Structures are given as C-alpha cells and as structure tokens.
Tab-separated table of C-alpha atoms in Angstrom:
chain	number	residue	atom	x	y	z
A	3	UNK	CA	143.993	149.549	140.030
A	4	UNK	CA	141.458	146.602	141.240
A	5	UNK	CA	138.983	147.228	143.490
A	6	UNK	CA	140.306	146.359	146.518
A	7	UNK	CA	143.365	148.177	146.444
A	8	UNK	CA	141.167	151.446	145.338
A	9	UNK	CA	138.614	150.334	148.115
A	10	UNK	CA	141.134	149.743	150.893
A	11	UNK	CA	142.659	153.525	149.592
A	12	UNK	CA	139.738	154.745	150.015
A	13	UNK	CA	138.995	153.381	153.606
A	14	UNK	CA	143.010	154.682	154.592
A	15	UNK	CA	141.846	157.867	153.200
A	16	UNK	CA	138.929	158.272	155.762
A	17	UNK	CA	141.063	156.459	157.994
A	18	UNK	CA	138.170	153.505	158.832
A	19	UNK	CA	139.019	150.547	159.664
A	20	UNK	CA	135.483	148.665	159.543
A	21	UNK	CA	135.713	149.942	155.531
A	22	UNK	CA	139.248	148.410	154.957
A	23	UNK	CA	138.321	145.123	156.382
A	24	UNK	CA	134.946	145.328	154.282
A	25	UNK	CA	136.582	146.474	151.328
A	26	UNK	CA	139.203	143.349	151.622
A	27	UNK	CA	136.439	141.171	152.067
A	28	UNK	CA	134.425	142.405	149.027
A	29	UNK	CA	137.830	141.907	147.269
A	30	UNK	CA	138.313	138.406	147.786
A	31	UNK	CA	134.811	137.783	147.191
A	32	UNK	CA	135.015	139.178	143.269
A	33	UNK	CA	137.842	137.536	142.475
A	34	UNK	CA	136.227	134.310	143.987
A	35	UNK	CA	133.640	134.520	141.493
A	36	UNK	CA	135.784	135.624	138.960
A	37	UNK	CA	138.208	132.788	138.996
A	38	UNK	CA	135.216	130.283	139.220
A	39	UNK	CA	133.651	131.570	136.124
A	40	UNK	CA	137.101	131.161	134.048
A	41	UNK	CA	137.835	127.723	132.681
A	42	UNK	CA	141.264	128.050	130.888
A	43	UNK	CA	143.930	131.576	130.337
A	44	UNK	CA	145.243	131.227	126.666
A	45	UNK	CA	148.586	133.825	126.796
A	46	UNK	CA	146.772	135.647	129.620
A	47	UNK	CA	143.038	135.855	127.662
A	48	UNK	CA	140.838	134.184	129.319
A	49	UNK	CA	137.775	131.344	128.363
A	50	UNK	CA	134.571	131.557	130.795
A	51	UNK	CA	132.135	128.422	131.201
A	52	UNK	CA	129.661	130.881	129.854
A	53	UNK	CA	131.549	130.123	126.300
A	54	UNK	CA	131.269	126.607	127.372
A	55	UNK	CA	127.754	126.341	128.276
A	56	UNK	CA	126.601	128.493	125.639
A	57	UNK	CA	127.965	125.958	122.723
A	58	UNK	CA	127.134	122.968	124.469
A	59	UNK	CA	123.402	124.245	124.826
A	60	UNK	CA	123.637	124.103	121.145
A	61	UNK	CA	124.198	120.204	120.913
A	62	UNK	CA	121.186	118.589	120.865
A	63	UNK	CA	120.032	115.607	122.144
A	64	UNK	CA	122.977	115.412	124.830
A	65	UNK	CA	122.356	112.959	127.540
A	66	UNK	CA	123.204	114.421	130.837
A	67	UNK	CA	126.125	112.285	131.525
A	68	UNK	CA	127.564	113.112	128.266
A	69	UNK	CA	128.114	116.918	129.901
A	70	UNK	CA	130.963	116.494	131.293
A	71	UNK	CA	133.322	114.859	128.270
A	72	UNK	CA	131.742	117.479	125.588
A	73	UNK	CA	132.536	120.121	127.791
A	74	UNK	CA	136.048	119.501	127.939
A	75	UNK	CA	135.296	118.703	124.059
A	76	UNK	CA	134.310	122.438	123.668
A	77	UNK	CA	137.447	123.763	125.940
A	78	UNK	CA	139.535	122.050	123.974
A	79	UNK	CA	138.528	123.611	120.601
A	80	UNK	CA	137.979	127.237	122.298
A	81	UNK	CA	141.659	126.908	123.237
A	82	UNK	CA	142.657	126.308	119.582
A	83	UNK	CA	140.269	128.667	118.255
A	84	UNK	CA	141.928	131.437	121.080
A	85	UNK	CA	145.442	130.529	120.119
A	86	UNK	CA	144.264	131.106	115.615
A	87	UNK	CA	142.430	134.188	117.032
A	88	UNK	CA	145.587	135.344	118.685
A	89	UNK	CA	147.755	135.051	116.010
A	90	UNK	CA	145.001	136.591	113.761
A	91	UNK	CA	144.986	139.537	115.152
A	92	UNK	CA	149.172	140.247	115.484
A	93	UNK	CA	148.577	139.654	111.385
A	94	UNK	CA	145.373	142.286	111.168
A	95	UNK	CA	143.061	139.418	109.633
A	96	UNK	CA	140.436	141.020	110.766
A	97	UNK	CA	141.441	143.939	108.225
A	98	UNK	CA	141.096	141.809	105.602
A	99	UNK	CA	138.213	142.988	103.126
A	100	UNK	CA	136.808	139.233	102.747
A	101	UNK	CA	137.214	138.625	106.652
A	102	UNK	CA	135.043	142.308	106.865
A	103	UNK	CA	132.722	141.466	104.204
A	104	UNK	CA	131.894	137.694	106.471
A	105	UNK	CA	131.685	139.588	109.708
A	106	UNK	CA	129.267	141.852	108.797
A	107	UNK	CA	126.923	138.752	107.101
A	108	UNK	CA	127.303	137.154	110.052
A	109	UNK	CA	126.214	140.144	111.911
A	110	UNK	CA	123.338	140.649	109.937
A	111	UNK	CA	122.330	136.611	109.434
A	112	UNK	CA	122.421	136.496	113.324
A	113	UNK	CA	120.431	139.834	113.880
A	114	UNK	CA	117.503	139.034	111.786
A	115	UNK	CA	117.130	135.491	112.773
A	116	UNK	CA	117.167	136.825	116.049
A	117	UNK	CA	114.785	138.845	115.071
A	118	UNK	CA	112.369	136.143	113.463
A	119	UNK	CA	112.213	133.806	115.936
A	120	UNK	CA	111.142	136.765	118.569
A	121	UNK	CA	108.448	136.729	116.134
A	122	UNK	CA	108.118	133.652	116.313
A	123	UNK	CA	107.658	133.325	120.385
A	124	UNK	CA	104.128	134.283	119.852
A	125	UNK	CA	102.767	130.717	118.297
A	126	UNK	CA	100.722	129.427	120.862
A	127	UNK	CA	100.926	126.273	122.202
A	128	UNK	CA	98.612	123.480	120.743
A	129	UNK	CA	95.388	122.418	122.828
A	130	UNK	CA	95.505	118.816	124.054
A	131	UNK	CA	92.328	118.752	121.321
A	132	UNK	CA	94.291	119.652	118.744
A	133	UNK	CA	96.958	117.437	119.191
A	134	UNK	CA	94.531	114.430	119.176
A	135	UNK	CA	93.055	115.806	116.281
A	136	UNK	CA	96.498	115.727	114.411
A	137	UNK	CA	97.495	112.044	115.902
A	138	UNK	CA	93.453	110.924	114.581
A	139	UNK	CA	93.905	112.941	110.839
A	140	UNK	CA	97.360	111.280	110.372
A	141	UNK	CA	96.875	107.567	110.676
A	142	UNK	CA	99.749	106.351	108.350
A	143	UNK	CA	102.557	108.121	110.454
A	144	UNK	CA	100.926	106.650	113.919
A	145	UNK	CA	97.717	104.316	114.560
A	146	UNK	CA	98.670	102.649	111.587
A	147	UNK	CA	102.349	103.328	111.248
A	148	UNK	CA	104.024	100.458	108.913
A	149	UNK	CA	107.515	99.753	107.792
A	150	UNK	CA	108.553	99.451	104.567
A	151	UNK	CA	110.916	97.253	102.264
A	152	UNK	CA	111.612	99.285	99.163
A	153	UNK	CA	112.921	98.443	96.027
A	154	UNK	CA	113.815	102.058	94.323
A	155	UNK	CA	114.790	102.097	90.588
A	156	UNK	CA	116.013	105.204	89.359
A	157	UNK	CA	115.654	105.995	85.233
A	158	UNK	CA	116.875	107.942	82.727
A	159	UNK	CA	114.221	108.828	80.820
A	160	UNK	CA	112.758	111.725	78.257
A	161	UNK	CA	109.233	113.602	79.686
A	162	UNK	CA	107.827	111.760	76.082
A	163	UNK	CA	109.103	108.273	77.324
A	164	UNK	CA	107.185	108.870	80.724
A	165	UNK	CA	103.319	107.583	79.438
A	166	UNK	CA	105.296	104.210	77.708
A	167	UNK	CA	106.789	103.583	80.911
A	168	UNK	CA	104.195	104.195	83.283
A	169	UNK	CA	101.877	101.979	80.920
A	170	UNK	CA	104.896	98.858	80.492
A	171	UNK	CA	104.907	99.243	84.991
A	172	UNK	CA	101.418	98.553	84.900
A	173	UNK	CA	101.365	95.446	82.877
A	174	UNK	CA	104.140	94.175	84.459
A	175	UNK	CA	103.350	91.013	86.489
A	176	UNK	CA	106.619	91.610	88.609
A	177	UNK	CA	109.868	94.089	89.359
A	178	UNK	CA	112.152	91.522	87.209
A	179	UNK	CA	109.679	91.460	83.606
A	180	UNK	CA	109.517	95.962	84.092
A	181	UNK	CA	113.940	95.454	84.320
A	182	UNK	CA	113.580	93.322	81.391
A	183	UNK	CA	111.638	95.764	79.287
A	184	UNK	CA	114.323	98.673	80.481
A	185	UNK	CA	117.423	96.643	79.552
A	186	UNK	CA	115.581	95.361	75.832
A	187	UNK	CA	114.531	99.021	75.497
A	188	UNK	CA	118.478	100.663	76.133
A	189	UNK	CA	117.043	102.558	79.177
A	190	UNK	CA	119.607	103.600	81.924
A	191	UNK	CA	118.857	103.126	85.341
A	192	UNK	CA	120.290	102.006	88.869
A	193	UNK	CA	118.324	100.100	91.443
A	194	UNK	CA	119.012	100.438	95.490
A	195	UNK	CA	117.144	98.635	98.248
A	196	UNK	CA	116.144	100.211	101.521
A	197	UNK	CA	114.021	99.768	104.923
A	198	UNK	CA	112.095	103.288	105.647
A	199	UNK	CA	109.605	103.801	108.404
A	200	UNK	CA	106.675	105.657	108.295
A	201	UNK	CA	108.252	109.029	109.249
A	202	UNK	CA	111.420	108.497	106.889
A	203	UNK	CA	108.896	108.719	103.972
A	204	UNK	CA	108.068	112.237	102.477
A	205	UNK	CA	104.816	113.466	104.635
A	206	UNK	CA	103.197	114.581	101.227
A	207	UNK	CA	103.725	110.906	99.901
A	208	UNK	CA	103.019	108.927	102.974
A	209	UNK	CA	98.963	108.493	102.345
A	210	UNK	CA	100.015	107.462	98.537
A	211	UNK	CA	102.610	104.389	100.376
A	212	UNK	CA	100.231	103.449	103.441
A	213	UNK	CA	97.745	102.537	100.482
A	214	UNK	CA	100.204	100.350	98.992
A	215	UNK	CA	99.765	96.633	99.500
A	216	UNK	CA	102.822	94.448	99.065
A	217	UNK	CA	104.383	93.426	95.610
A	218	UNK	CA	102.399	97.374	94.098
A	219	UNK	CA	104.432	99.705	92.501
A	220	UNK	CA	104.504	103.559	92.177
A	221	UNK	CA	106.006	105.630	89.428
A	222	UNK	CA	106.677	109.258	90.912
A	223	UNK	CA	109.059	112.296	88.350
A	224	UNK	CA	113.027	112.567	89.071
A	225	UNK	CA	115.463	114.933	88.115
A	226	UNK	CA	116.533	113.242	84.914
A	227	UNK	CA	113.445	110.923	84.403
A	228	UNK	CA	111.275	109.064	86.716
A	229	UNK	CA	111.640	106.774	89.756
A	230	UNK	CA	110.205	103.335	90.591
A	231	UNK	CA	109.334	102.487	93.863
A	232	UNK	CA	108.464	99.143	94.676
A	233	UNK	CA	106.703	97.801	97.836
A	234	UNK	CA	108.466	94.456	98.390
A	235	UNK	CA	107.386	94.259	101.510
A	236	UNK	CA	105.851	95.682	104.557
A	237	UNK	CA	105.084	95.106	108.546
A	238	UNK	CA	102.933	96.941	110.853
A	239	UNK	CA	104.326	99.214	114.260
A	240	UNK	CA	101.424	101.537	115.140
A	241	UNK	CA	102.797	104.486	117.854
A	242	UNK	CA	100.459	105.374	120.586
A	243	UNK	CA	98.915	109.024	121.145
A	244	UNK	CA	101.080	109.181	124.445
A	245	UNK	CA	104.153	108.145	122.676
A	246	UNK	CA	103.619	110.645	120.115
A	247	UNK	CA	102.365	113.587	122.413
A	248	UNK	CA	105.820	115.321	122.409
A	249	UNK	CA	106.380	115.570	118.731
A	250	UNK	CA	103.238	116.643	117.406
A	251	UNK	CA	103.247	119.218	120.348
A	252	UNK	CA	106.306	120.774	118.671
A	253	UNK	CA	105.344	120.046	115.335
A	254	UNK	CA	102.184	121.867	114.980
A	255	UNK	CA	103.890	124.436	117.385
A	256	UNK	CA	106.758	125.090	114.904
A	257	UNK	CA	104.686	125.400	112.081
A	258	UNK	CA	102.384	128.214	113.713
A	259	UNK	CA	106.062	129.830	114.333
A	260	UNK	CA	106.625	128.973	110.435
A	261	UNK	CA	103.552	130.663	109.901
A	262	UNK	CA	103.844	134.164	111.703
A	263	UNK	CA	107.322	134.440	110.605
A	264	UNK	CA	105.975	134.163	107.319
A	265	UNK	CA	103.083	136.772	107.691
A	266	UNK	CA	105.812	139.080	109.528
A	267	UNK	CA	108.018	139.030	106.478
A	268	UNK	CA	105.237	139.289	103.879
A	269	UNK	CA	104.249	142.730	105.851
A	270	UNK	CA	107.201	144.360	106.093
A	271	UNK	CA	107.751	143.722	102.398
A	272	UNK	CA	104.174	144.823	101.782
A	273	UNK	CA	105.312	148.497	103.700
A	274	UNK	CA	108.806	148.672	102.261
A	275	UNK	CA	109.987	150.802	99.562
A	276	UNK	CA	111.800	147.808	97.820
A	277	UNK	CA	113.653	148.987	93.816
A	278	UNK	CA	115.618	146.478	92.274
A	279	UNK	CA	118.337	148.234	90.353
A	280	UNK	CA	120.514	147.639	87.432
A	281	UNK	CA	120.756	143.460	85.981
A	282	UNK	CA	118.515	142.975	88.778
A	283	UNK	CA	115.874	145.146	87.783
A	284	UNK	CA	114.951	142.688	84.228
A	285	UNK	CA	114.165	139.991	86.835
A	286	UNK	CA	112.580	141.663	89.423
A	287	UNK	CA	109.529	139.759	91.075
A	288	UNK	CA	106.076	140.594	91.269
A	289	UNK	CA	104.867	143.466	93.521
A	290	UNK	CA	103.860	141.374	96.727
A	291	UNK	CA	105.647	138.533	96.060
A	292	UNK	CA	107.955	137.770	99.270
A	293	UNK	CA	111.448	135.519	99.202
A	294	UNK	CA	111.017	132.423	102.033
A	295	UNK	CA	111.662	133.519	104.966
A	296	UNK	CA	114.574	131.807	107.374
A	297	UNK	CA	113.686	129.015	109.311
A	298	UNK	CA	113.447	130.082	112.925
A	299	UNK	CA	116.146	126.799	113.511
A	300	UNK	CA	118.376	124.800	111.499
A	301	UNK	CA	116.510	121.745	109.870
A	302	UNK	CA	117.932	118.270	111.458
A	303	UNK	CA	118.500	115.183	109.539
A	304	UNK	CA	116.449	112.333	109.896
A	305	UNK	CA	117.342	109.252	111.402
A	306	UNK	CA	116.435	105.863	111.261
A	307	UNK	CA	114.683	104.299	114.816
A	308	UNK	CA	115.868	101.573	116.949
A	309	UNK	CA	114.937	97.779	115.265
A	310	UNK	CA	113.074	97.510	119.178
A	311	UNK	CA	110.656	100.715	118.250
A	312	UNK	CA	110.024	104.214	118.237
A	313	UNK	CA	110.973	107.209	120.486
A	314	UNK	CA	109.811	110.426	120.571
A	315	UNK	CA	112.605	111.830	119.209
A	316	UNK	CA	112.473	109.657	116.502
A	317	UNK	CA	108.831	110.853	115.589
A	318	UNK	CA	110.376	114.575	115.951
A	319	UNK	CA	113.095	113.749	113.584
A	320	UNK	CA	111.377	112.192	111.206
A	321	UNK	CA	108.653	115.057	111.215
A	322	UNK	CA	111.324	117.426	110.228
A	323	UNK	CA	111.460	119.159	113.930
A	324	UNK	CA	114.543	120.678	114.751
C-alpha cells in the first residue's frame, strides 16, 4: 500500500477532507522526488544518480564539462552490471563459496580502510611556513627544477663484477668506449633513451641527478646487475612557490596522514594479543614489529607535463599524491 492511498484511507476514515487533499498532495510530492532521483529501471530495479555520482566522484581529475558524457559513461555500465547481477542471482552466485569468500574481503578491505583514513582526518593542515620551508629545502624539484635527457643502460652483471664496472665507467671518456668494454667483455645489456623531469625522477635520487652536469654518468644496483644512467643532456624550468603551493600543501598533508595511520596501527598491534599458529608460527616476526599499513588512497601514476610547462597537478603527480 503507498502512502497516499494509506494516507487518503486514513483521512476517509476520519472523514476529513483538508487531510485527503493534504495526504494527495504529500503523495505526489514523494513520488516527485522519487522519480527524480532514479536514472534508469533495469526489469523493474531501479539505478539512482546517487550510484552515479558516487562513482563519478571517484574519477579524478574530471573537468566539469566532462560530467555530463561520463555520467552517461557510468549509467551505461551500471545497466550491464544490473542486468549480470540479475541473472546472478536467479543462478545463486552469490552462494558460491569463492563469490562468499571475495565478499567478505571486500567487506573487511573496505571497513578498515575506512577505518584508517578516519584516522587519518586528524593530520593537520601545513602552515604557510612550512610549506615555504619545504619549496626552500627542495630546490632540485622547484627553484631549480631541470629536465633531463637520459641515456639508461641496463646490465647483467654478478655483485663481484660490480667494482670492475663501476671502475671501467669511470675511465671512460664517453657512453660509446663503456659499450665497447661491455660488448669485448660478453656482458648483456639493453640501452633505452628517455626525457624525465624533475618530479618523474625518484625523490630519494633527485639531489644525486640535480648534481649531475651534462655528459656524467651514475652507476646505481638493479635487479639482475646494475644500471647506467647517463646525463646526455639537460635544460633548466624552475616552478614558482605559488605554482607549487597546492601540491606541497597535500604532500606534506598526506604524509602526516601516512604518519598517524602508521602510529595507529603500530598501537593496536602493540595492545593486541597477536599468536601466529601452525607453518606460520617458524616465521613469525619480531614482538613489535608491525606489517605497512594501507595507504589511506590508491597511489596514482605519474605522468609526464605539457612540453609548454608545469601544472599543479603535474607537481602532485609526480610527488606521488593521489
């Protein structure tokens, strides 16, 4: 029964006719809002805007006038994802001990993260001070922000070969006579070429490559040997403080979140009963010792900034912000 043929009842009942008309009234009014909230019926279930808008929040970096097309992006693949979900459940998926098991990690993954970044709402904002501070301590990545022309050669190489070559790259007078010396010597190795900007480069490594004049070499460890990186060449494109406000804002903000998500987990371990048991028990880490803790966001993958310059979400990206 909705409610306005219960309300409208109700009014007959007393036998008002100022509640029937209100009653009506109300009626139309809820199923006004109700039909403006639904975007699409799939076989009579419906799909709100709130599914809509709560998916496209998740798309970052969406330019306002993009709204409208990934919306009906998002509809579309609700639909299909409402007509799988339909047929799932005349076939009892959802009974299915592997479909169970998934749920309830999903459950739990989305509980606890939940959970971590509530922590992590406490970070307080940086100071104006200490944002300058940051932009003044990390010249290479802004005031004196460069980019790069690399020439990377990877190596095969045994950890005893490592002093030989590192010596041989050093006496070198150029890339082509330290090639040479690999190809007389039976060394495998691949070259590549590539254009990095400041924030592209690791953030441990960047002092090590804004010290690097052109034609200077580095060798740095690999996975199966070493890896040569070559400066071939080099211009400068320094980023203003104002230009680079935004991103260390969030920067230094997400790593005080890093930080008390950290310290949260590292407690609760600290006051939790915690016994390994069985094959697990021979491996067992130290008393204290506390596994990473989820990120409070997925990480984002850098991406290379326009040939004209910089943005600021180019700085964020490259700074590993999410």
């Amino acid at each position: 029964m909705n409610v306005t043929r219960y309300r409208t009842s109700t009014a007959r009942w007393l036998g008002l006719g100022v509640l029937c008309a209100a009653a009506a009234l109300a009626g139309c009014s809820d199923k006004k809002d109700k039909a403006s909230q639904t975007a699409a019926r799939v076989n009579k279930e419906e799909i709100t805007v709130h599914q809509i808008n709560f998916l496209l929040q998740q798309q970052r970096n969406l330019r306002p006038e993009q709204a409208d097309a990934a919306s009906r992006q998002i509809l579309e693949r609700l639909i299909d994802q409402q007509l799988a979900l339909q047929k799932a459940d005349e076939q009892k998926i959802d009974r299915d001990p592997r479909v169970v098991q998934a749920l309830d990690a999903a459950r739990r993954e989305i509980i606890a993260r939940a959970y971590l970044e509530k922590v992590g709402e406490a970070a307080a904002k940086p100071t104006p001070e200490e944002i300058k501070k940051y932009y003044d301590d990390k010249p290479a990545l802004f005031s004196e922000r460069r980019i790069y022309n690399l020439q990377e050669i990877q190596i095969e190489a045994k950890p005893e070969q490592v002093p030989a070559l590192r010596e041989r790259l050093a006496a070198a007078k150029n890339v082509n006579e330290f090639v040479d010396y690999l190809k007389a010597n039976d060394f495998r190795f691949g070259g590549s070429q590539a254009v990095r900007t400041a924030e592209q480069l690791p953030l441990s490594s960047l002092d090590a490559f804004s010290k690097m004049k052109d034609g200077q070499a580095m060798l740095v460890p690999a996975a199966n040997g070493v890896q040569v990186i070559v400066l071939a060449g080099s211009r400068s494109q320094p980023v203003g403080e104002e230009q680079a406000r935004p991103a260390i804002e969030q920067f230094i903000l997400n790593e005080r979140k890093r930080k008390l998500i950290e310290d949260d987990v590292k407690q609760m371990r600290a006051a939790a009963k915690i016994e390994y048991i069985g094959r697990f028990a021979d491996k067992a880490p130290a008393a204290g010792a506390a596994a990473s803790a989820p990120a409070a966001a997925p990480a984002a993958p850098p991406a290379a900034p326009p040939a004209s310059g910089m943005t600021a979400s180019d700085i964020a990206k490259g700074m590993g912000i999410k």
